[in-house]
Coordinates of C-alpha atoms in Angstrom, one line a residue:
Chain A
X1 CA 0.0 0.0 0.0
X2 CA 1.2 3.1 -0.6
X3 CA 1.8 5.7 2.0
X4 CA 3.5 9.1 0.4
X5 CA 3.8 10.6 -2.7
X6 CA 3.6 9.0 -5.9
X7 CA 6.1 8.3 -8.8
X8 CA 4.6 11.0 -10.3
X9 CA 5.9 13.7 -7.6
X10 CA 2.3 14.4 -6.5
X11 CA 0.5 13.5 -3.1
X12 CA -1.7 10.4 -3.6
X13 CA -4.8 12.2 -3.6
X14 CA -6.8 9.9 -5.8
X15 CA -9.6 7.4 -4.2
X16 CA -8.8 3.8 -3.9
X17 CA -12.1 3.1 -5.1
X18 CA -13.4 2.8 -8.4
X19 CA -16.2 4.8 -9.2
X20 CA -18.6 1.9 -10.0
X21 CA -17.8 1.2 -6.1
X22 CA -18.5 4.8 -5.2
X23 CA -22.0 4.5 -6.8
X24 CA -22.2 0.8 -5.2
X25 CA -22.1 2.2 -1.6
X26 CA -25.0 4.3 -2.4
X27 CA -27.2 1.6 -3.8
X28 CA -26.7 -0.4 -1.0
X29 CA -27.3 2.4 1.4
X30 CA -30.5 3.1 -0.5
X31 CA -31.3 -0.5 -0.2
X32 CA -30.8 -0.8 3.3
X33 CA -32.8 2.5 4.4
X34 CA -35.5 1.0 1.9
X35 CA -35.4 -2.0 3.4
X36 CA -35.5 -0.8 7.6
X37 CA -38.6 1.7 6.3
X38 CA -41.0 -0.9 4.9
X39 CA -40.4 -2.4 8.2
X40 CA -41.6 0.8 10.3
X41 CA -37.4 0.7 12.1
X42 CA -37.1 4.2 12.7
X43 CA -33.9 6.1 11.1
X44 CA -31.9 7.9 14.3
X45 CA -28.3 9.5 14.8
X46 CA -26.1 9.6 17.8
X47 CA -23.0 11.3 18.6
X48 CA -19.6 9.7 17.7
X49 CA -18.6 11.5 20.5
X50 CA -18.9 10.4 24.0
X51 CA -17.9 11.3 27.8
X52 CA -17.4 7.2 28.2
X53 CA -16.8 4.5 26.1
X54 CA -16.8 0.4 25.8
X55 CA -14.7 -1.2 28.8
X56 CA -13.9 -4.6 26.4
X57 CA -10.5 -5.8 26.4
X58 CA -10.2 -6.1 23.0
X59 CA -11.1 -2.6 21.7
X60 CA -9.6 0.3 21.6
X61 CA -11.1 3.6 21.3
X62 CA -9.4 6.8 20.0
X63 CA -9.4 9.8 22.3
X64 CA -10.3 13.7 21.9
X65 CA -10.8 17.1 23.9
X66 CA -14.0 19.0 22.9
X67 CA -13.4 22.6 25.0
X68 CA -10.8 20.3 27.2
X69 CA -12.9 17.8 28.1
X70 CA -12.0 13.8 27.1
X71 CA -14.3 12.3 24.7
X72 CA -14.2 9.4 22.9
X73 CA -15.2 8.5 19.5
X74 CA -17.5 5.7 19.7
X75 CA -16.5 2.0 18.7
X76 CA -20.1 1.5 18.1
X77 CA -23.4 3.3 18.5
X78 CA -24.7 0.8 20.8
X79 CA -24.7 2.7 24.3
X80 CA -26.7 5.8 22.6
X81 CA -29.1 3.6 21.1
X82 CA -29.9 1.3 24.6
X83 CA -30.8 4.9 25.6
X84 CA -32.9 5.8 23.3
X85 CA -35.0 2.5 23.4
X86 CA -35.4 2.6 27.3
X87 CA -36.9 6.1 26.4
X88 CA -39.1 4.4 24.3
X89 CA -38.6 4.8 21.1
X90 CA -39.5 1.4 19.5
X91 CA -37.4 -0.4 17.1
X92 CA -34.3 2.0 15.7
X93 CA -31.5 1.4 13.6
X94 CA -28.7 3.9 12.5
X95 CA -26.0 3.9 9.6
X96 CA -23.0 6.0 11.1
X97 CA -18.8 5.8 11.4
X98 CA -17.2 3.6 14.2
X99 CA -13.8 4.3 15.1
X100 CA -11.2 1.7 16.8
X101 CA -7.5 1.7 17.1
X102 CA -5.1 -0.6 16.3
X103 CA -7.9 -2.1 13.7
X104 CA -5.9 -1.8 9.9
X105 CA -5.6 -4.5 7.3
X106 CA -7.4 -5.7 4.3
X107 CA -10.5 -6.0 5.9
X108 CA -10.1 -3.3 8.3
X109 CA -9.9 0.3 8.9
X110 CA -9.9 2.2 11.7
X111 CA -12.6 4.1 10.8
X112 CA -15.6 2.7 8.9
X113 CA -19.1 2.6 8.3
X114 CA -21.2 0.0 10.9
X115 CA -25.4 -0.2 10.7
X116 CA -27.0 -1.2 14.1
X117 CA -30.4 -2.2 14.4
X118 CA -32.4 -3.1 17.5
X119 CA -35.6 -4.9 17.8
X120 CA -37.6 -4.6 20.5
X121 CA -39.6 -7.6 21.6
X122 CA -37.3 -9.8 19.3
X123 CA -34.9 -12.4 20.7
X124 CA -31.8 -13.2 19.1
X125 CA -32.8 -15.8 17.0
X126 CA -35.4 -13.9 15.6
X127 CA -32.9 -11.3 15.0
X128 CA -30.6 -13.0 12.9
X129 CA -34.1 -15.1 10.6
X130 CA -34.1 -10.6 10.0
X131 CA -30.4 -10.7 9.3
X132 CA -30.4 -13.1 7.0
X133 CA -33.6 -11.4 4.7
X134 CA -31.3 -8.1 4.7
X135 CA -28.6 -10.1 3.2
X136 CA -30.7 -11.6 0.6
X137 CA -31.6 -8.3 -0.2
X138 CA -28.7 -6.4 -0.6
X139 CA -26.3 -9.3 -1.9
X140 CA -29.0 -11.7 -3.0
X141 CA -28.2 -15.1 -1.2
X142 CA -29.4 -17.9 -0.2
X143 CA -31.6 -18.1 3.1
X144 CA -28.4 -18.5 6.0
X145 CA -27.3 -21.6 7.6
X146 CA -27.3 -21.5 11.4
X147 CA -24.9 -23.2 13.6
X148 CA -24.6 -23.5 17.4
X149 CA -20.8 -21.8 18.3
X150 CA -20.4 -25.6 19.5
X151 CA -21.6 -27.0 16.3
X152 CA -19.3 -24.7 14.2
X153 CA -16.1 -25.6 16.1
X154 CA -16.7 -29.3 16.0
X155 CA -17.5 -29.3 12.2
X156 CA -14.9 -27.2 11.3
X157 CA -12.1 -27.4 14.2
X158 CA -12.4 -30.9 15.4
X159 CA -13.0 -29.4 19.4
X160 CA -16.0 -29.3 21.4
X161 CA -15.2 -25.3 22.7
X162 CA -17.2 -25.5 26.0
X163 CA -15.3 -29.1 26.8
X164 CA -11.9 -29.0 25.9
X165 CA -9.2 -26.8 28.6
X166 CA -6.2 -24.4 27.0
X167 CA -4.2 -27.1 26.6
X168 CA -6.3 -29.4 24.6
X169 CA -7.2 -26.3 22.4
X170 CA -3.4 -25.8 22.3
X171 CA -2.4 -29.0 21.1
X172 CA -5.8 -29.0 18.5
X173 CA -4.0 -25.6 16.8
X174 CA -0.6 -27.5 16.6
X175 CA -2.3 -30.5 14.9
X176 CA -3.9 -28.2 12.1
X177 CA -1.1 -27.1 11.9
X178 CA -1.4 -23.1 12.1
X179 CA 1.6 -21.5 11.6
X180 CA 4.3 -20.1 13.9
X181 CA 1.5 -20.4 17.1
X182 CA 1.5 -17.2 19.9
X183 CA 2.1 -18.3 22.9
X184 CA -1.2 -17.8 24.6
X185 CA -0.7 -20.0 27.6
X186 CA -3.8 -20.4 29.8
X187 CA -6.2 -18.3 28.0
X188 CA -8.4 -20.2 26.5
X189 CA -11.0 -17.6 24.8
X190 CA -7.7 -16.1 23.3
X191 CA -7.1 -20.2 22.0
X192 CA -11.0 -20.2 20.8
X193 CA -10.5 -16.8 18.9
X194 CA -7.3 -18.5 17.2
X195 CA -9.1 -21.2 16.0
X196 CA -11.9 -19.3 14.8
X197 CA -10.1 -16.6 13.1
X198 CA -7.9 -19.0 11.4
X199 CA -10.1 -22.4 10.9
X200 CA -13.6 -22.0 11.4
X201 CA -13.9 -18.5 9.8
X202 CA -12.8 -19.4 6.5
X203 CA -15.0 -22.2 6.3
X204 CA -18.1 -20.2 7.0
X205 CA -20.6 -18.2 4.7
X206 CA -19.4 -20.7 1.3
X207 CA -22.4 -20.8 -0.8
X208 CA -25.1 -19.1 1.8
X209 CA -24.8 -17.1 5.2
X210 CA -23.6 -19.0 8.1
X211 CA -24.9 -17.5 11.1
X212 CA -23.5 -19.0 14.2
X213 CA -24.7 -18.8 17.9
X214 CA -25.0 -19.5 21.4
X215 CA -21.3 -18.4 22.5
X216 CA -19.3 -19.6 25.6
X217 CA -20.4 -17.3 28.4
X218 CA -16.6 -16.0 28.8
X219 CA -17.4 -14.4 25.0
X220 CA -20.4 -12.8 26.2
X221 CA -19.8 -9.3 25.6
X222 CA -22.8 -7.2 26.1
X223 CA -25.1 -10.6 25.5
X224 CA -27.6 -11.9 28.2
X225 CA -26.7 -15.6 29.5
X226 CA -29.1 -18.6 29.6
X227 CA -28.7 -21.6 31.5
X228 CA -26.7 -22.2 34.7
X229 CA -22.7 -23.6 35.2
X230 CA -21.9 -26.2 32.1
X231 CA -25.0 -25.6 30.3
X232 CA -24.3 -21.4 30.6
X233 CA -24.5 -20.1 27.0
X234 CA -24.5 -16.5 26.2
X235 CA -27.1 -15.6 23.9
X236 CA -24.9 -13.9 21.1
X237 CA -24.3 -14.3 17.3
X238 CA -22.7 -14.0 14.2
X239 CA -22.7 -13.3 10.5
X240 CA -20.8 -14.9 8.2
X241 CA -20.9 -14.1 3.7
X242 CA -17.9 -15.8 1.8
X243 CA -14.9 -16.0 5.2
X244 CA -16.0 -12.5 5.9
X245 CA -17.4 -11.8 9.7
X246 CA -19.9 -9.2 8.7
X247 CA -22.2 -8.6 11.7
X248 CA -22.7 -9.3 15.7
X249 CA -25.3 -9.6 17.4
X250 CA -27.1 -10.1 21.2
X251 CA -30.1 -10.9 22.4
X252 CA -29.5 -7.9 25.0
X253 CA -28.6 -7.7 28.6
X254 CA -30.8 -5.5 30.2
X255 CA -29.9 -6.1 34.0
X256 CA -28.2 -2.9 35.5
X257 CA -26.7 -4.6 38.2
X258 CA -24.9 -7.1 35.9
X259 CA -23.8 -4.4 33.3
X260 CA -22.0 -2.7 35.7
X261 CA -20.3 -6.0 37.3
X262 CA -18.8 -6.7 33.5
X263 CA -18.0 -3.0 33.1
X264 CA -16.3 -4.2 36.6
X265 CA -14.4 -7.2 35.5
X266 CA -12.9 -5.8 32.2
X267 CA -11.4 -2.6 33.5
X268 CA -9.6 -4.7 36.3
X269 CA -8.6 -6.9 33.4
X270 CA -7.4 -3.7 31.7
X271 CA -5.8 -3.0 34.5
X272 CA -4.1 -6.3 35.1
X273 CA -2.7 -6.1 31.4
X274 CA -1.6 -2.5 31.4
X275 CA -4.6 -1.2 28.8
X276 CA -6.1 2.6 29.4
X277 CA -8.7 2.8 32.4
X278 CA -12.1 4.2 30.6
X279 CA -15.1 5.8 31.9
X280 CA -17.9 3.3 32.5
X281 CA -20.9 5.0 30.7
X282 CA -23.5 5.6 33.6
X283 CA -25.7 7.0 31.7
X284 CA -26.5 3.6 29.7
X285 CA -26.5 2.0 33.5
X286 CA -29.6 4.8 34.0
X287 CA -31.1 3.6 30.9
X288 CA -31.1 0.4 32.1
X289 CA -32.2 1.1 35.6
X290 CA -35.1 3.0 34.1
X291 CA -35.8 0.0 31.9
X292 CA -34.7 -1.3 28.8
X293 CA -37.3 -3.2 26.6
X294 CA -36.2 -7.2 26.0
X295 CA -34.8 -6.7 22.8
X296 CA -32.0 -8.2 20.1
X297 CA -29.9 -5.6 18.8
X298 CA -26.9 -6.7 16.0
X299 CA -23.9 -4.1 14.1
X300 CA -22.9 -5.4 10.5
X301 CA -20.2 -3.7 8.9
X302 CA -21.5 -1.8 5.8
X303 CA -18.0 -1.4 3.9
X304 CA -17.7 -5.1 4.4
X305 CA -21.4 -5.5 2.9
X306 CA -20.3 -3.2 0.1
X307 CA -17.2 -5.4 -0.3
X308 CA -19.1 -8.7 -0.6
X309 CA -21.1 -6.8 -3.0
X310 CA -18.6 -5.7 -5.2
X311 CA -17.1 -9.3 -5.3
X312 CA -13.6 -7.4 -4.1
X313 CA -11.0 -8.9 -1.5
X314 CA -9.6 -6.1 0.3
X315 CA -11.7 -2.9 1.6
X316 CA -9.1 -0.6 -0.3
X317 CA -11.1 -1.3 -3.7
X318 CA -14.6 -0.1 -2.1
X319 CA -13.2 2.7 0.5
X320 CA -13.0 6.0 -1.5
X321 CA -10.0 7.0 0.9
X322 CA -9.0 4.3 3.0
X323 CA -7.3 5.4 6.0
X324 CA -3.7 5.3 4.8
X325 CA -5.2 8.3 2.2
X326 CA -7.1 9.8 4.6
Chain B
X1 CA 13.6 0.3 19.8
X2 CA 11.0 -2.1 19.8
X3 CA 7.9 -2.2 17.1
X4 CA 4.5 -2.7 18.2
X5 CA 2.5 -5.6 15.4
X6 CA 0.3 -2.4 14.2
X7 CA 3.5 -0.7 13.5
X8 CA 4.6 -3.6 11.7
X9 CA 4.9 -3.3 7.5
X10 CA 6.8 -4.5 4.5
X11 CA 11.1 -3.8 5.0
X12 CA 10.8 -3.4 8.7
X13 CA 13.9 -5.1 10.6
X14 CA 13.4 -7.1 13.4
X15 CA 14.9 -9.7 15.7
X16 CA 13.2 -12.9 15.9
X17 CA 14.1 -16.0 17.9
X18 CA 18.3 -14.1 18.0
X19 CA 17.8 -13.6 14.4
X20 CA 17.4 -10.7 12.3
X21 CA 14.5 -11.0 10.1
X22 CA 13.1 -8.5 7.7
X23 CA 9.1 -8.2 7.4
X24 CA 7.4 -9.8 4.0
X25 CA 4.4 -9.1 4.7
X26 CA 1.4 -8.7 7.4
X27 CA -1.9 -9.5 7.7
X28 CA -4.5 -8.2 10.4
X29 CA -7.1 -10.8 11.5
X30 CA -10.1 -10.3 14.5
X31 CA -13.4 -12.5 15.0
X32 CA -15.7 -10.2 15.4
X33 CA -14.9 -9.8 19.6
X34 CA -12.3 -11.2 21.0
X35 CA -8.2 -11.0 20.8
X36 CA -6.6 -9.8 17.3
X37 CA -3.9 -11.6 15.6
X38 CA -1.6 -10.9 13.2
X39 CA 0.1 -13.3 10.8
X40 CA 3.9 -12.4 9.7
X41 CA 5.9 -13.9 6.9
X42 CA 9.4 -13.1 7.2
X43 CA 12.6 -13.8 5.8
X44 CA 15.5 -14.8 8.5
X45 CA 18.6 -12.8 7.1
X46 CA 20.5 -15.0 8.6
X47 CA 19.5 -18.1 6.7
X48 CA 17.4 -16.7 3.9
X49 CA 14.6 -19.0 5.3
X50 CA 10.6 -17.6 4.6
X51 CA 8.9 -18.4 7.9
X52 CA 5.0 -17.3 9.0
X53 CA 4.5 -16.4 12.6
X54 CA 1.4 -15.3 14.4
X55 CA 1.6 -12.8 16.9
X56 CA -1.4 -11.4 19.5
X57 CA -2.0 -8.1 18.3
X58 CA -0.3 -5.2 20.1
X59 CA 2.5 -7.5 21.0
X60 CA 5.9 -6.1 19.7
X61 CA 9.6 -7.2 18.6
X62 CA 12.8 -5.3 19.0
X63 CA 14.6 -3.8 15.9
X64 CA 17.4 -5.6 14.3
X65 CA 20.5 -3.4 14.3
X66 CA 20.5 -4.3 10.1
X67 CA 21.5 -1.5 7.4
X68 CA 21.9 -2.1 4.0
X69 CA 24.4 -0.4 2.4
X70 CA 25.8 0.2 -1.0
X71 CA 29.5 -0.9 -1.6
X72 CA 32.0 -1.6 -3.9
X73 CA 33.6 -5.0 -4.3
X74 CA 37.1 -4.8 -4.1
X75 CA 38.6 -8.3 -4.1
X76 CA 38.6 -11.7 -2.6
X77 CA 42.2 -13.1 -0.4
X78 CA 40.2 -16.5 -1.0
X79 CA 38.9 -16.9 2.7
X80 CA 37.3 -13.3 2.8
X81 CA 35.4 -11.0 0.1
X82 CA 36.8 -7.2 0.6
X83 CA 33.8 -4.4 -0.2
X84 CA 34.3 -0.4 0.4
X85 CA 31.8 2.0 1.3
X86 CA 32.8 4.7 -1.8
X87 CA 31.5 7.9 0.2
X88 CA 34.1 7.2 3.0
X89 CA 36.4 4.1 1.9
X90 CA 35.5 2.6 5.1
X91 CA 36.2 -1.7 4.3
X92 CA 34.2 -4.8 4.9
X93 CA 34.9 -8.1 4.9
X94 CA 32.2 -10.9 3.8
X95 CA 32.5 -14.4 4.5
X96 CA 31.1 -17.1 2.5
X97 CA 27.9 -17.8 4.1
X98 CA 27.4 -13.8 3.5
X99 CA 28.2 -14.0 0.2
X100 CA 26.4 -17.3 -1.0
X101 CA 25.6 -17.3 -4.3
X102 CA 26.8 -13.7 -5.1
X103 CA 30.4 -14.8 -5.4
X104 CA 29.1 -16.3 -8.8
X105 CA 28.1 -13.0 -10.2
X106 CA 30.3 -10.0 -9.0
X107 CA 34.3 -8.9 -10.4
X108 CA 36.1 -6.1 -9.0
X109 CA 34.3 -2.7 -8.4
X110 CA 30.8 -3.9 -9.1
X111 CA 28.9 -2.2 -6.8
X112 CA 26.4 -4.4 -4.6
X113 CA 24.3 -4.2 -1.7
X114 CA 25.8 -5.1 1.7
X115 CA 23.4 -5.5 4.6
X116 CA 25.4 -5.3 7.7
X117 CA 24.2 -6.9 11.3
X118 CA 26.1 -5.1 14.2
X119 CA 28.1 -3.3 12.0
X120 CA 29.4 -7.0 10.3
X121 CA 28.4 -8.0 6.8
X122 CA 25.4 -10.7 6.9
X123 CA 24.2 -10.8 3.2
X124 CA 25.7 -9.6 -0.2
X125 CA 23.3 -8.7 -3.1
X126 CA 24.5 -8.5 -6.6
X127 CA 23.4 -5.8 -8.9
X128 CA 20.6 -6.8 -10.9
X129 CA 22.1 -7.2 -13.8
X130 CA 25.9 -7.3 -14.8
X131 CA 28.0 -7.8 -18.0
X132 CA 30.4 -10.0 -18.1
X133 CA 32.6 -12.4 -20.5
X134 CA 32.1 -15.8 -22.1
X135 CA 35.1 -17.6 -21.2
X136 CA 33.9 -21.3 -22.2
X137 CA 30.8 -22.5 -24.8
X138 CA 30.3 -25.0 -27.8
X139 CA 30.7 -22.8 -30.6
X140 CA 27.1 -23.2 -31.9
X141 CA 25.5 -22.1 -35.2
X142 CA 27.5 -19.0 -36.8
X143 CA 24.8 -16.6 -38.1
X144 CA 21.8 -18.3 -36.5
X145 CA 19.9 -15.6 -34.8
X146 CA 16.6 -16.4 -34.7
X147 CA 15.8 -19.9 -33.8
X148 CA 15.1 -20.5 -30.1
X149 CA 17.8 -23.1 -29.0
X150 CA 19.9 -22.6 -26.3
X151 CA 23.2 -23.8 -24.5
X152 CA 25.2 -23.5 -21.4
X153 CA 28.2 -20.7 -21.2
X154 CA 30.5 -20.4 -18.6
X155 CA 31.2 -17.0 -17.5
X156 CA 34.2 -15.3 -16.0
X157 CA 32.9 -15.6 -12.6
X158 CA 32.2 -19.5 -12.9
X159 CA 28.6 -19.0 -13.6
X160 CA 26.7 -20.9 -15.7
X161 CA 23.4 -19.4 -18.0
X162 CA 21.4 -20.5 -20.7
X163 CA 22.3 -18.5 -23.9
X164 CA 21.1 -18.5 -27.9
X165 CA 23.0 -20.9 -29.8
X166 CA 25.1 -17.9 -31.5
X167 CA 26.9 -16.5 -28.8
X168 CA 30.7 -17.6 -29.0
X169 CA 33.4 -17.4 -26.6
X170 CA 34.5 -13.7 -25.6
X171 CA 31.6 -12.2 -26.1
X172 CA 30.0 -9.7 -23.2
X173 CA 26.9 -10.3 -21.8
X174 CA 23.9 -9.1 -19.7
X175 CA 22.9 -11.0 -17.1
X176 CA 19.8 -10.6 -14.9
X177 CA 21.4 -11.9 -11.6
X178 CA 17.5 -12.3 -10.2
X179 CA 16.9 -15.3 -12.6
X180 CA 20.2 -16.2 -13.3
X181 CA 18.9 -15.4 -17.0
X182 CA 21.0 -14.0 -19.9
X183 CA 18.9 -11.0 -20.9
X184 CA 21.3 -9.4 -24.4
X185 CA 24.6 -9.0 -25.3
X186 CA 26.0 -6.3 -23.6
X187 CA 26.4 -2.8 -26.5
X188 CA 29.8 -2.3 -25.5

């Protein structure tokens, strides 16, 4: 990729994208809005800018001052939204930026372009049967397969994921033989995502959607759990088109007290591994004190949507400027 | 100085396993929550070996103390390949397992690219091309230019390419040192 000037001695100031990808983004963006108002979900905004941000381990949010003051620009609209809902504003979806650091490569960029949807009164399941009919809209395909997490590791790992310890999920990397392994040692969700990421992921979405759920309750994220000790799932899900991880979903927690003991748990794990203390966003714990409906609520990455569309293999060829030209 | 993975890009030198390594290329890989990876395929300068390694993202590896620099072959005492820095005549000595194959291509003052380790020659490139002189082929088809047969020639270094049948003995000729292919004869 280039990063300065080009041969020809000027700055490289032209877009990545072609302009048949330019005018693709705006088809599918027509399509989705179309889509979301036959179904009465109401079009909102919400600021990119926040006082607090997401306390997960794995994402990093890029820091400002508006008149001295620390914001953050959101990794996902999904605080906002919760808000919005407990102050009842039935179902909502919003097309906006995301912004997370550290996240560059052919199918990422730091900034980009997420739509998140929430359906009140939905559960997760019935949340990704919607997923799947927005797919077949906007890229035409088949109606999705769905897979338990469980399901997906066995059939395409070899390793039952809620049985099997850090060692056995170890020595299962070292017999498929992924190259030059991280040493990971006892973390077995770091183990899962290895396996996933490089064996189950590339197997998924090959012909029709694969949409995969029920995830161990260590994965939970912002997901509500079901079941008790072994048979604890959490009740979270993905999308899957071609190898390409296109949206996440939950069928949401909406305990207060529980939010606030994860919000707990990962900022002493960011402590623990030297990551950036954030603000823990009470004013999503009000929302949720005050009441948020039972709902299912799922991000999909547009410029990945875009990119399935476009039939193109790295998010260069459907970004106008990707970051590196920003 | 250490690099961080998202700092981590095509050139970069680092140290991997006591080795120097130079990046190939990365590639950024995250299920959609959960810990990142990276997958890195570099090239142990050492050994020349292409290896893959997968790193947690945000981990990082220390800079290899490597520099390439542009020199001048001067001559070889048999155990030792002599090369001077032209700017300041500072000297450098390459051993055989720095020079490998390059010995086959390079005569005195050819310039080449040294890559130095703590300050010590680890690799030698050729330039990519050089001329040099036909000391040994079967004399071939006088006056046949066209059809497509080749033949081995020995060069003055000792290396052997593949020419066109009418290339005779004392001739000059350019060489792409990438292939090992004989691109012309060289317009003297």
């Amino acid at each position: 990729m280039s990063g300065g000037d080009d041969p020809r001695g000027g700055a490289d100031w032209r877009p990545t994208a072609g302009m048949a990808a330019v005018a693709l983004r705006a088809r599918v963006l027509a399509e989705i809005r179309a889509f979301f108002a036959e179904r009465g979900v109401l079009e909102v905004e919400t600021p990119l800018l926040g006082a607090a941000t997401v306390t997960d381990l794995h994402l990093a949010s890029l820091e400002t001052r508006v008149d001295g003051r620390r914001r953050f620009l959101q990794t996902s609209p999904e605080f906002a939204m919760k808000r919005l809902l407990a102050a009842g504003s039935g179902p909502i979806y919003q097309i906006c930026k995301a912004f997370r650091d550290g996240e560059s490569g052919r199918r990422h960029n730091p900034e980009f372009t997420l739509l998140e949807w929430y359906r009140p009164g939905y559960d997760h399941h019935r949340l990704m049967s919607e997923v799947g009919e927005l797919l077949s809209r906007v890229l035409g395909v088949p109606a999705p397969e769905t897979l338990s997490y469980r399901e997906a590791l066995e059939r395409h790992a070899g390793i039952d994921p809620f049985g099997a310890d850090a060692r056995d999920l170890a020595g299962r990397a070292r017999e498929l033989g992924l190259a030059g392994l991280p040493d990971l040692g006892d973390d077995r969700d770091a183990w899962l995502d290895l396996l996933m990421s490089y064996t189950v992921e590339p197997r998924l979405g090959r012909g029709r959607p694969t949409l995969i759920y029920d995830y161990p309750p260590t994965q939970a994220a912002l997901a509500r759990l079901r079941g008790t000790g072994d048979e604890a799932v959490a009740e979270r899900f993905e999308a899957y088109v071609e190898g390409v991880e296109l949206a996440n979903g939950y069928h949401e927690l909406r305990d207060p007290a529980e939010q606030r003991r994860r919000f707990a748990a990962d900022l002493a794990r960011r402590r623990d591994r030297g990551l950036p203390q954030v603000p823990v966003d009470e004013r999503l714990l009000a929302a949720l004190a005050h009441g948020l409906p039972e709902c299912a609520g799922v991000a999909l990455g547009v410029d990945r949507l875009i990119l399935l569309a476009a039939g193109a293999s790295c998010l260069d060829e459907v970004l106008a400027f990707p970051h590196q030209r920003a | 100085m250490a690099y961080s993975t998202n700092q981590f890009k095509g050139g970069l030198k680092v140290m991997l396993d006591g080795d120097p390594c130079s990046i190939i290329d990365t590639e950024f890989v995250k299920p959609g929550k959960g810990q990142a990876f990276v997958r890195v395929k570099l090239r142990n300068l050492s050994t020349g070996r292409v290896l893959e390694k997968t790193f947690k993202s945000g981990e990082s590896l220390d800079e290899a103390d490597v520099m390439e620099t542009e020199m001048q072959y001067l001559y070889t005492d048999g155990e030792y390949w002599h090369f001077m820095v032209p700017d300041n005549f500072s000297q450098y000595q390459a051993n055989a397992a720095a020079m490998d194959d390059t010995v086959k291509w390079i005569k005195e003052e050819d310039m080449c690219t040294v890559t130095l380790y703590n300050g010590h020659p680890l690799s030698v490139q050729p330039p990519n091309f050089v001329t040099l002189t036909v000391t040994e082929t079967d004399p071939g088809l006088k006056g046949d230019t066209s059809s497509g047969g080749t033949k081995p020639a020995t060069l003055e270094t000792g290396a052997v390419v593949r020419v066109p049948l009418f290339i005779q003995e004392g001739e000059v000729l350019k060489v792409d040192t990438r292939t090992g292919e004989y691109v012309s004869r060289a317009k003297e």
